[in-house]
Structure formats: structure tokens, C-alpha cells
CSV table of C-alpha atoms and ligand atoms in Angstrom, one decimal:
chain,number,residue,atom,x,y,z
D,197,UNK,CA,36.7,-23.7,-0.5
D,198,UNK,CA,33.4,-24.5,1.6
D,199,UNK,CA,34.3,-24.2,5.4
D,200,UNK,CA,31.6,-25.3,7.9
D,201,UNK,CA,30.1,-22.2,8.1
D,202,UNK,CA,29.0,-22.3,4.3
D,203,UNK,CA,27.6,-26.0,4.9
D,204,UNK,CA,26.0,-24.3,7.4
D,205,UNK,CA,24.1,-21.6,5.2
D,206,UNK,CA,23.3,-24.7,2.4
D,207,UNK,CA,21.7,-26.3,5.3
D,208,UNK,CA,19.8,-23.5,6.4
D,209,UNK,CA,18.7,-22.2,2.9
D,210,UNK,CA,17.7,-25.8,2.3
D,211,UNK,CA,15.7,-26.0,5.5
D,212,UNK,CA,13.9,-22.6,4.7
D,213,UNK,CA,13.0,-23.3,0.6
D,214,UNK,CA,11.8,-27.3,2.2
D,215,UNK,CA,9.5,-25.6,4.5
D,216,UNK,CA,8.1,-23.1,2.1
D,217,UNK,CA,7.5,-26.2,-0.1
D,218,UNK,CA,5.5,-27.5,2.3
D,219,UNK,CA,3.3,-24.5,3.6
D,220,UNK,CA,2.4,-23.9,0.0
D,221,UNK,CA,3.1,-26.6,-2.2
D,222,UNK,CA,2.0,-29.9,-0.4
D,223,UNK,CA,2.0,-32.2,-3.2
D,224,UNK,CA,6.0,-30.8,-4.4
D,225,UNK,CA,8.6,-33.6,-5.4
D,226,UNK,CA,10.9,-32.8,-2.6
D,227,UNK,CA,13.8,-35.2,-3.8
D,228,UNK,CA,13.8,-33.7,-7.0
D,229,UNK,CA,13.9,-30.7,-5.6
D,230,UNK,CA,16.9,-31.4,-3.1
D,231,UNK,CA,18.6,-33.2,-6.1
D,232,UNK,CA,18.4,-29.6,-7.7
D,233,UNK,CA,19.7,-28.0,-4.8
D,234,UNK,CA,22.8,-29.8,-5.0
D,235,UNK,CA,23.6,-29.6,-8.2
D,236,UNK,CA,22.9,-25.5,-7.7
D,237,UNK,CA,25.5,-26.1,-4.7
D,238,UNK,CA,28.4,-28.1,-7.0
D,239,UNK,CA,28.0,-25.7,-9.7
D,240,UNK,CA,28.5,-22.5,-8.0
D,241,UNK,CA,31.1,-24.3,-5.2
D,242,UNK,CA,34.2,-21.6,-6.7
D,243,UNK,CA,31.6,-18.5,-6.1
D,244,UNK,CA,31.0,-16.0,-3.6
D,245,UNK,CA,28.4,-13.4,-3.2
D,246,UNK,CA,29.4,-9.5,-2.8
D,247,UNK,CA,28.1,-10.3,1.1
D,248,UNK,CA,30.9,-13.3,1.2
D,249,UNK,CA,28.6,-15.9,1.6
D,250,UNK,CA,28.6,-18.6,-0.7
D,251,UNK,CA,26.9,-17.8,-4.2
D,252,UNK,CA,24.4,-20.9,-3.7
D,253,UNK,CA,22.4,-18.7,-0.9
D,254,UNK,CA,21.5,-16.5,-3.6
D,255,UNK,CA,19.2,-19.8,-5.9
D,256,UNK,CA,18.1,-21.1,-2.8
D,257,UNK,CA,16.2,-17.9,-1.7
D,258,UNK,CA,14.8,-17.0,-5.0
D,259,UNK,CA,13.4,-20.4,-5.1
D,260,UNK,CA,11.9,-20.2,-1.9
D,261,UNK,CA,9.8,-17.1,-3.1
D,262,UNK,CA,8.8,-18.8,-6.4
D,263,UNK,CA,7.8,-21.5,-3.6
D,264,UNK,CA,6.1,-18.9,-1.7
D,265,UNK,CA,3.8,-18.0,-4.7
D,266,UNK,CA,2.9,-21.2,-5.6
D,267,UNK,CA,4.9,-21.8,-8.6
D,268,UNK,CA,4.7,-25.7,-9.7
D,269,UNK,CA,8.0,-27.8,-9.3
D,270,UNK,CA,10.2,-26.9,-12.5
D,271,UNK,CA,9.7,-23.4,-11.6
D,272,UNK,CA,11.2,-23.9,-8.3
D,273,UNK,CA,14.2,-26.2,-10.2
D,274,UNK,CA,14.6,-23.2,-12.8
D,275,UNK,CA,15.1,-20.6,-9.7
D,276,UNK,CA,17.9,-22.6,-8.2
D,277,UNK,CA,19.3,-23.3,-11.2
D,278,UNK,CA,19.0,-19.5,-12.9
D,279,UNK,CA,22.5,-18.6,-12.9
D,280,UNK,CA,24.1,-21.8,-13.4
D,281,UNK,CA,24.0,-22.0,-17.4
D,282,UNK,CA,25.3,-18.3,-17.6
D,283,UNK,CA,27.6,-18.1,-14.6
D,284,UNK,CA,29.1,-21.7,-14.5
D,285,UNK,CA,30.9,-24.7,-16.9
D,286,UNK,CA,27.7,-26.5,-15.9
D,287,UNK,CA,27.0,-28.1,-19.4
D,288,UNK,CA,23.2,-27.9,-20.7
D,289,UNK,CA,22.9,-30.9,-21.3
D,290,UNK,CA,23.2,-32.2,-17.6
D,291,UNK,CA,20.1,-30.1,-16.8
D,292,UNK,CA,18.6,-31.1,-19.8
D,293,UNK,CA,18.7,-34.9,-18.8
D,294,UNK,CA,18.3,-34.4,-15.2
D,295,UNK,CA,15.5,-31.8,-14.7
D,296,UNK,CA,13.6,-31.8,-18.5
D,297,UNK,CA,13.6,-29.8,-21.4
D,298,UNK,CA,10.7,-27.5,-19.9
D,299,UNK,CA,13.2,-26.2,-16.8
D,300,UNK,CA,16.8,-25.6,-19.7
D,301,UNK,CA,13.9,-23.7,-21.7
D,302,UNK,CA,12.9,-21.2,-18.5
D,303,UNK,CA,16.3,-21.0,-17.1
D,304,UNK,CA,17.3,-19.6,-20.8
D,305,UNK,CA,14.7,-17.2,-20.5
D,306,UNK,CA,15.8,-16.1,-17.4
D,307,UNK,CA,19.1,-15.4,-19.0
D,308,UNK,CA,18.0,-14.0,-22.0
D,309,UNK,CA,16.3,-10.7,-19.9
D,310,UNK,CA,19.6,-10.1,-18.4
D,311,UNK,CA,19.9,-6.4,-19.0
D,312,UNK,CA,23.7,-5.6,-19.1
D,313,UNK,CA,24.2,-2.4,-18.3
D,314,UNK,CA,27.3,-0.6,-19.4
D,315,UNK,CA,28.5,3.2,-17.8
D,316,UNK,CA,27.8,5.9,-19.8
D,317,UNK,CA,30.6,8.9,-20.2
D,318,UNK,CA,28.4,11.6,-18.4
D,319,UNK,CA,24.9,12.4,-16.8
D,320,UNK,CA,22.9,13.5,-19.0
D,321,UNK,CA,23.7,10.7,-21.5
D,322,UNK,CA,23.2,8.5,-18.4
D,323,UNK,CA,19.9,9.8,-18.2
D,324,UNK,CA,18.5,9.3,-21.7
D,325,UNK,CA,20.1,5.7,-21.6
D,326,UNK,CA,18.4,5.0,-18.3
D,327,UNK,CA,14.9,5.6,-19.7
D,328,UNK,CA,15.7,3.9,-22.5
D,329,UNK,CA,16.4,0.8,-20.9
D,330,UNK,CA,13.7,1.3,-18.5
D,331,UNK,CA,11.1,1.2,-21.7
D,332,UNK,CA,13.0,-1.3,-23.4
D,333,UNK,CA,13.4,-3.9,-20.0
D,334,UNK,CA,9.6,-3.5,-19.5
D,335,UNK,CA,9.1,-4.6,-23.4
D,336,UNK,CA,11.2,-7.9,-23.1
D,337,UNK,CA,9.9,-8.7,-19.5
D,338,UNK,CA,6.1,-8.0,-20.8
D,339,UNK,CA,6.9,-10.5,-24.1
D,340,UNK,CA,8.9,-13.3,-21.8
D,341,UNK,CA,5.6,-13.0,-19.3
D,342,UNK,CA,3.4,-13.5,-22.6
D,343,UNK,CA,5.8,-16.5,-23.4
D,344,UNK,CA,5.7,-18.3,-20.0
D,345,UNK,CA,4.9,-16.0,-17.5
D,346,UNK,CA,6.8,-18.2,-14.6
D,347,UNK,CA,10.6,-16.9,-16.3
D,348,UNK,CA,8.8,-13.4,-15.0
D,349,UNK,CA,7.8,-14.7,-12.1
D,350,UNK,CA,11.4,-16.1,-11.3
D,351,UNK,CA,13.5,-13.1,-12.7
D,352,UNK,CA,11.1,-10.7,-10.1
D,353,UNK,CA,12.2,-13.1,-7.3
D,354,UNK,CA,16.0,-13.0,-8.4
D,355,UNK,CA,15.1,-9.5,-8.4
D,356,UNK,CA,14.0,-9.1,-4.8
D,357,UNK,CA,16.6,-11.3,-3.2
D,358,UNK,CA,19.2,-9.1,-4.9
D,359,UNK,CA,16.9,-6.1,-3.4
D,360,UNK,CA,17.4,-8.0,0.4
D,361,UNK,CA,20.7,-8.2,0.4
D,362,UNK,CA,22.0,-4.9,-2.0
D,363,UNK,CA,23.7,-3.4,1.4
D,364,UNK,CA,26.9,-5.1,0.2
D,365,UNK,CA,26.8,-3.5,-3.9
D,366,UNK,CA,29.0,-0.2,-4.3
D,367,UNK,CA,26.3,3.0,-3.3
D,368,UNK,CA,26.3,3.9,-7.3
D,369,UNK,CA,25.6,0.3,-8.5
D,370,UNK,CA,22.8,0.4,-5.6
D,371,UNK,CA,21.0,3.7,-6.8
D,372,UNK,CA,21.3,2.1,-10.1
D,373,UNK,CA,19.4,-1.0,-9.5
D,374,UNK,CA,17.1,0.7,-7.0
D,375,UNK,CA,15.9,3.2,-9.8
D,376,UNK,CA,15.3,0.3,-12.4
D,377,UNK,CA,13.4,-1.9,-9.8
D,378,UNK,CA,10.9,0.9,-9.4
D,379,UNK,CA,10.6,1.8,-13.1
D,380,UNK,CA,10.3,-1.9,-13.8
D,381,UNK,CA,10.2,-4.7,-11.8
D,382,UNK,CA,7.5,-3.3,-9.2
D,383,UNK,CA,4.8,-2.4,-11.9
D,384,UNK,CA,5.7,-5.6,-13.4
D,385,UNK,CA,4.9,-7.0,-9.5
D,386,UNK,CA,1.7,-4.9,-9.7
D,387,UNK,CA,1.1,-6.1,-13.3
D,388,UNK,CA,1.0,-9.8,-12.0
D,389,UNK,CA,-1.4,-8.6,-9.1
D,390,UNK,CA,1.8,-9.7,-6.1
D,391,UNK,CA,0.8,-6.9,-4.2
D,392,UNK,CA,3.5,-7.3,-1.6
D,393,UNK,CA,6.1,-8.4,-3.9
D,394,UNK,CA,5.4,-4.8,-5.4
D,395,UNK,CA,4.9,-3.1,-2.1
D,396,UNK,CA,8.4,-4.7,-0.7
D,397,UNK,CA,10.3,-3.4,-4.0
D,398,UNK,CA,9.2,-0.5,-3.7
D,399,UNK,CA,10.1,-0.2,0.4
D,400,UNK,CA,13.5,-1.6,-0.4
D,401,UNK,CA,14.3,1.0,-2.8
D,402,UNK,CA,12.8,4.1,-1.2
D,403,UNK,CA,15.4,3.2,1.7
D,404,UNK,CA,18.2,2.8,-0.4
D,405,UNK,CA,17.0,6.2,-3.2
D,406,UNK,CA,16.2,8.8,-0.1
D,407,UNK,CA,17.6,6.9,3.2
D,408,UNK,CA,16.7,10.0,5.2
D,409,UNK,CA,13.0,10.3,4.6
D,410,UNK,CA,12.7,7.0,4.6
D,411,UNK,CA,13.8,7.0,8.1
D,412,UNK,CA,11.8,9.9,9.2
D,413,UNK,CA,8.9,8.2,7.8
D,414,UNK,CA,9.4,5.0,9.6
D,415,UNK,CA,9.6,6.7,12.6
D,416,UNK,CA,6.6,8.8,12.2
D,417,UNK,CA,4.7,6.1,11.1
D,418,UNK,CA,5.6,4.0,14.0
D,419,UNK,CA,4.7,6.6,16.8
D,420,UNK,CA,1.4,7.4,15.3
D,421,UNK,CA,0.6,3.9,14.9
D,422,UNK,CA,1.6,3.6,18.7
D,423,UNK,CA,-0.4,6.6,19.8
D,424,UNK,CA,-3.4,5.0,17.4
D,425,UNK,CA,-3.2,1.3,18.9
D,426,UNK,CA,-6.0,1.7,21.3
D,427,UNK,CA,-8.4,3.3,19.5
D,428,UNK,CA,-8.2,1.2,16.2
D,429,UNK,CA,-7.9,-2.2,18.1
D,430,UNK,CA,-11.0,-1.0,20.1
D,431,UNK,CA,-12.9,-0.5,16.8
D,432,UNK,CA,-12.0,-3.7,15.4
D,433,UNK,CA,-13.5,-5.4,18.5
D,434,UNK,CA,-16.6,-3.8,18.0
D,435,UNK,CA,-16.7,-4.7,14.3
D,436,UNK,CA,-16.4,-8.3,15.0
D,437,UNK,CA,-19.4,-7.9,18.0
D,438,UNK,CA,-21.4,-6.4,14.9
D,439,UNK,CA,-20.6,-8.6,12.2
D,440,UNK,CA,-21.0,-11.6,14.3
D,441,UNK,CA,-24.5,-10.0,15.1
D,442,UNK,CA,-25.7,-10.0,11.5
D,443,UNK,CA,-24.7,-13.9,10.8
D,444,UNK,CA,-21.2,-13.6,9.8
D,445,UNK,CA,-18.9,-16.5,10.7
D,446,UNK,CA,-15.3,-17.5,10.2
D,447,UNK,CA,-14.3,-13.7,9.4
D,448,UNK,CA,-11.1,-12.1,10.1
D,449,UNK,CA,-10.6,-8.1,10.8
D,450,UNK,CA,-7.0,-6.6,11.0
D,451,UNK,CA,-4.9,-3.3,10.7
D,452,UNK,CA,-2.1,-3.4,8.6
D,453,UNK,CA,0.2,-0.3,7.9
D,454,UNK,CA,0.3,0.9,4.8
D,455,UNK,CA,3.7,0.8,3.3
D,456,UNK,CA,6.3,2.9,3.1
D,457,UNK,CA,6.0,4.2,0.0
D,458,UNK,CA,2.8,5.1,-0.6
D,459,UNK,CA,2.9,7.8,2.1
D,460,UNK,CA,6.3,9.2,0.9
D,461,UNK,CA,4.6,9.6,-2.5
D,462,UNK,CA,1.7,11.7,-0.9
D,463,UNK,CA,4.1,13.7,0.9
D,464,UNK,CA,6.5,14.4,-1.8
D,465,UNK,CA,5.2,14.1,-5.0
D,466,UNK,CA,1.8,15.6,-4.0
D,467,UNK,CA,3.4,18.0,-1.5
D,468,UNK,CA,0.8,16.8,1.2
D,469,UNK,CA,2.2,17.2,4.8
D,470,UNK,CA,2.7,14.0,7.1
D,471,UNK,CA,0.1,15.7,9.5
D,472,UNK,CA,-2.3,15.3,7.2
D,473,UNK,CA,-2.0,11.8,6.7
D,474,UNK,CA,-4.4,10.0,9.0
D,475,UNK,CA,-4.8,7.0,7.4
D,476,UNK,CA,-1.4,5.4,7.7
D,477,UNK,CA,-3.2,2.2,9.1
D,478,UNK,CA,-6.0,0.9,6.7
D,479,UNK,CA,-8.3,-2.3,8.3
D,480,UNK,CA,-8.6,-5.7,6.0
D,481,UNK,CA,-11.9,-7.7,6.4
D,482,UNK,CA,-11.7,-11.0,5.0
D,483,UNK,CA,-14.8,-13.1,4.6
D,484,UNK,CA,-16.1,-16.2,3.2
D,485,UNK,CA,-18.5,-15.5,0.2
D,486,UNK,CA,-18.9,-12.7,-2.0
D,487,UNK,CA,-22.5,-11.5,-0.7
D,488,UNK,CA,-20.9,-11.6,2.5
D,489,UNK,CA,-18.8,-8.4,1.8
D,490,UNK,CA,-21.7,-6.6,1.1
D,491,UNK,CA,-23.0,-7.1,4.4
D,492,UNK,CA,-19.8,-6.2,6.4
D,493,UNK,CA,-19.5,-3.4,4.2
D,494,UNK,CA,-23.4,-2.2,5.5
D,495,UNK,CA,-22.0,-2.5,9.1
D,496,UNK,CA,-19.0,-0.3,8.6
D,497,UNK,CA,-20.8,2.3,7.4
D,498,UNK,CA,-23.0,1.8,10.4
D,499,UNK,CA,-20.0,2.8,12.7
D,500,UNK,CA,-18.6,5.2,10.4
D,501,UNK,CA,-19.2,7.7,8.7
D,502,UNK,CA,-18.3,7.3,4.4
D,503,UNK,CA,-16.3,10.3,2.9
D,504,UNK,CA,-17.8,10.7,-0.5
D,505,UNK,CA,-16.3,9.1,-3.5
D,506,UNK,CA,-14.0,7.1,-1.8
D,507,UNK,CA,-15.6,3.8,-2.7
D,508,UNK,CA,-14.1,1.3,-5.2
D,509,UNK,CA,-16.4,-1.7,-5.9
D,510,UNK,CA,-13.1,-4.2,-7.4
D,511,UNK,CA,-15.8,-7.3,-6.9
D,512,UNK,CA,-18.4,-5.7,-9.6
D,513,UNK,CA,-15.2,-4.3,-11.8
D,514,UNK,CA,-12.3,-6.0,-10.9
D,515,UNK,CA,-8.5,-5.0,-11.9
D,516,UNK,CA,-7.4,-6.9,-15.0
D,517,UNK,CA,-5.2,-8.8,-13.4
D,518,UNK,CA,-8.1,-10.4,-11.2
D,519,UNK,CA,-8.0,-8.1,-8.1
D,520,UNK,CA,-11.1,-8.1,-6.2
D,521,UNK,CA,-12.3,-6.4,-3.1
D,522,UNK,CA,-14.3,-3.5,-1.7
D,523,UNK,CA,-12.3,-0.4,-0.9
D,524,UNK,CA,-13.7,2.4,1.4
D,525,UNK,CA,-12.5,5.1,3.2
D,526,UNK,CA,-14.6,6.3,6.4
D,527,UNK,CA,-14.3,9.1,9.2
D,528,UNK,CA,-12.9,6.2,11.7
D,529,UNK,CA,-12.0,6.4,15.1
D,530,UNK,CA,-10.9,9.5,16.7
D,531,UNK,CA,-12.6,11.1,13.4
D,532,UNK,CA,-9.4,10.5,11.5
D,533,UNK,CA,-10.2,9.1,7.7
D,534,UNK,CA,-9.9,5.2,7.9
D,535,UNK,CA,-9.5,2.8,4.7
D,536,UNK,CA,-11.2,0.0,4.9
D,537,UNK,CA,-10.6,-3.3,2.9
D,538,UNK,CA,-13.0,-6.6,2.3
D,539,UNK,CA,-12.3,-9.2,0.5
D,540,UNK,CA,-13.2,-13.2,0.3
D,541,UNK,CA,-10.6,-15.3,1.5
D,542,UNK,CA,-10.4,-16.3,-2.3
D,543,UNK,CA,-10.2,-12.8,-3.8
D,544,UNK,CA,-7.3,-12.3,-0.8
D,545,UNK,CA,-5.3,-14.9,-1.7
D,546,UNK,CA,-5.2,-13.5,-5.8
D,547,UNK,CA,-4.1,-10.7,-4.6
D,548,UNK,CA,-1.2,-12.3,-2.8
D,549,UNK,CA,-0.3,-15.0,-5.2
D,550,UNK,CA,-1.3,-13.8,-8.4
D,551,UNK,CA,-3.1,-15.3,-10.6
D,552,UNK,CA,-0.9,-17.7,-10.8
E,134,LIG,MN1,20.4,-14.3,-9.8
């Protein structure tokens, strides 16, 4: 039965998806929304999460990433309502009258690419099913994203909520899920140009698939980007001085880190030691107009030095899912390789939201 402490976590979840809605979907129909919500809240009232929380946390986040990437309103309906069709007595038809016939047809095709997965008697015949579920998972979620590709964009945020909060899943069931969301769902994430939907999928599973180099890595990547602070944030204030010099105006410059994953595939797949990573940081230079790149691009390779054929021109030739920007690597600071980033403030937010 719900105790205060589960009205509580409604409350919250609630408070959290509203104020998603309202950083990046101004014009949303919040009490259609909220109606949503609570009928997301009745339906699963009997269930629990593995966690012990009430089930209902589980809509209400996915539908605050769907919110997140700027999904319209019966998106955000169909993610709190996902599992209530397949999981509840909730008849159809209530949906169906309340919400629309659009939001009963996505939350079906939510369903539908539910990939039961049943144990196999021994490794190897684990194995060979594995990859053939991989192949076959990616068909059905690249023909339901051909269909409407909002069910995709819901059943990747179902699938990084799960990711979030897998601690409390047997360790088998976790190495399990962790392997398909890197054969599937973070290409798919890549596929739909969410770049840190991808790059978080792939993080969360890394930690869960190799939890002691994942570690190290942190570690390592956190004391290099400590001992590299001053340096790189002393470059970026020079960078600014310049680009403000040649007419530049309402730019950004900042370091991110690169993620996790990315540096544990170098030095594991490619067998290139840590040391020999320099460029754990790369710098993102956002500007207004497309010409504009061009011209911050001319003064980074007026500080720095360009290591030959490291130069990607996505604004000419960009990805097929839309991607553009200007990727460089230079001998940065400290003469340690640099990559550099620059984008509109357009083309940067495609590559966060999609196309969508
Ligand atoms: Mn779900």
C-alpha cells in the first residue's frame, strides 16, 4: 500500500518531469500531462520496483527524458503510460478515450519490441542466441523507428532509466542487459544522433561489464584532468581574447571530458596504454553562424599547432543523421594532442536532441 514516503517519490517525480516540461517544452499541456501521471500512479498502485520504490518512479523518469529531448505531448503521455497496457488490468479503452488513439498506438509499439529473453541450457548456446537477438532487436527497433520513430525514442529512455537504476537486478540479469544495451540500444542512440544518450549507455554499462577498469579509468581520468586544469583553462582564456579580436560575439568555449568509454576502447581494444592518451579533455566552441566556425577554426590553428589528417569538416559533409561540426585535433597546451570541437549553436543542439 502507498505509505507517505511513496507519495513522496510521486511528488518528486512529478516535480522533476513538470520542470523538464517547462525548460524544453514551453508550450506542453501540463494538465493533460498530470492527468496522465495519475492514471500511471492508479494503475501501477499494487507494484514495486526491484529498488522497492513504487513502480510509478520508473514512467515518470522515462517521461522526463522523452521531455528532455523535445518529444511533443503524446510522446510524453505514451512514456508514462508504457507499461500500463502490458503490466496492468488497465483496460485500452480508458487510454483510448482519455489520451487518443495516436498515444494506445505508440504505447503498443512500445510493447511490441519487448524482447523476452528466455535462459539458455549452456554457454555456448547462450552465445549464438545472444547475437542472434542482438541482430534480430536492432531489425525490429530500426522498422518501429521507420514507423514512428518517437516508440524508439521512448523504448531508449525506458532503456536508460532501467540502465540508472540496474544496481538492484541480480549481477547475471545485469551483465545481460548491459551487453544488449551496447550491441543495441547505444548505436540505436548514435543512429538518432543523441550523442549523450549514447555516450551515458555506454558509461553505464562499461561500469557494470568491467567494474575494475572502469574504476581505474575514472580515477586516472580525474587526476590528469586535475593536473591539466590550469593549463587548459589558461588556453581557453586566450581563445576567447582572440576570437573576440577577430569580431566574434556571443560565443561559448569549454572543456568537456571525454567519456568513459571511448578511452577504455583505445586502451583495450587497440592495446594503446593510458599514458598515451593525452587527449582525455577535448574543447567545444559554439558559435552563432556557420561562417563563423570557419573563422574560430583559423584562430585555433593560430595557437596550435594541427596534427595532420585529423580534421573532419561534418558542416561541408555532415553525418546522415544531421551531425554537423568541425573536428580537429591540435598539439595543445603543454604539447599534449588537443581535440577541438565547433559547432553553431544550431548544429549543437542536433546533436543533443536529435533530429527530432
Ligand atoms: Mn519500462
Amino acid at each position: 500500500m502507498a505509505t507517505a514516503a511513496d507519495q513522496d517519490l510521486y511528488q518528486q517525480g512529478v516535480q522533476s518531469l513538470m520542470a523538464a516540461l517547462q525548460a524544453h517544452r514551453p508550450d506542453a499541456d501540463l494538465a493533460r500531462i498530470d492527468r496522465a501521471a495519475r492514471l500511471a500512479r492508479f494503475a501501477h498502485r499494487r507494484q514495486r520496483r526491484k529498488s522497492g520504490q513504487p513502480y510509478v518512479v520508473h514512467p515518470i523518469a522515462v517521461a522526463t527524458i522523452v521531455a528532455e529531448l523535445r518529444l511533443d505531448d503524446d510522446a510524453v503521455i505514451a512514456a508514462l503510460l508504457h507499461d500500463v497496457l502490458e503490466d496492468t488490468q488497465t483496460p485500452r479503452a480508458w487510454i483510448e478515450a482519455w489520451f487518443g488513439q495516436e498515444v494506445v498506438t505508440m504505447i503498443e509499439g512500445v510493447t511490441k519490441l519487448s524482447l523476452n529473453v528466455q535462459a539458455e541450457a549452456n554457454e555456448k548456446q547462450r552465445a549464438v542466441a545472444e547475437t542472434h537477438r542482438a541482430a534480430e532487436s536492432l531489425r525490429k527497433l530500426l522498422m518501429a523507428m521507420a514507423q514512428d520513430f518517437r516508440v524508439m525514442v521512448i523504448k531508449l529512455a525506458d532503456r536508460l532509466h532501467n540502465m540508472r537504476t540496474l544496481g538492484a537486478m541480480p549481477e547475471k540479469k545485469q551483465t545481460r542487459i548491459a551487453n544488449e544495451t551496447l550491441d543495441v540500444y547505444a548505436p540505436i542512440a548514435a543512429r538518432l544522433g543523441v550523442y549523450h544518450v549514447k555516450s551515458e549507455l555506454e558509461d553505464l554499462s562499461f561500469a557494470i561489464l568491467h567494474p575494475q577498469e572502469f574504476a581505474e579509468i575514472r580515477d586516472r581520468v580525474a587526476k590528469t584532468n586535475r593536473e591539466r586544469e590550469g593549463e587548459l583553462s589558461e588556453a581557453m582564456v586566450t581563445l576567447r581574447e582572440k576570437m573576440a579580436e577577430r569580431g566574434l560575439r556571443n560565443f561559448t568555449v569549454n572543456g568537456r571530458s571525454k567519456h568513459l568509454y571511448s578511452i577504455f576502447n583505445k586502451v583495450v581494444k587497440h592495446g594503446v596504454p593510458f599514458e598515451e592518451i593525452f587527449d582525455l579533455v577535448a574543447l567545444r566552441i559554439i558559435v552563432q553562424e556557420p561562417h563563423e566556425c570557419y573563422t574560430a577554426m583559423g584562430v585555433v590553428y593560430e595557437m596550435y599547432r594541427p596534427i595532420p589528417n585529423l580534421f573532419t569538416d561534418y558542416i561541408q559533409t555532415p553525418k546522415p543523421n544531421g551531425y554537423q561540426s568541425l573536428h580537429m585535433k591540435v598539439m595543445g597546451p603543454g604539447n599534449a594532442p588537443l581535440e577541438v570541437q565547433i559547432r553553431t549553436k544550431h548544429m549543437h543542439e542536433i546533436a543533443e536532441f536529435g533530429l527530432a
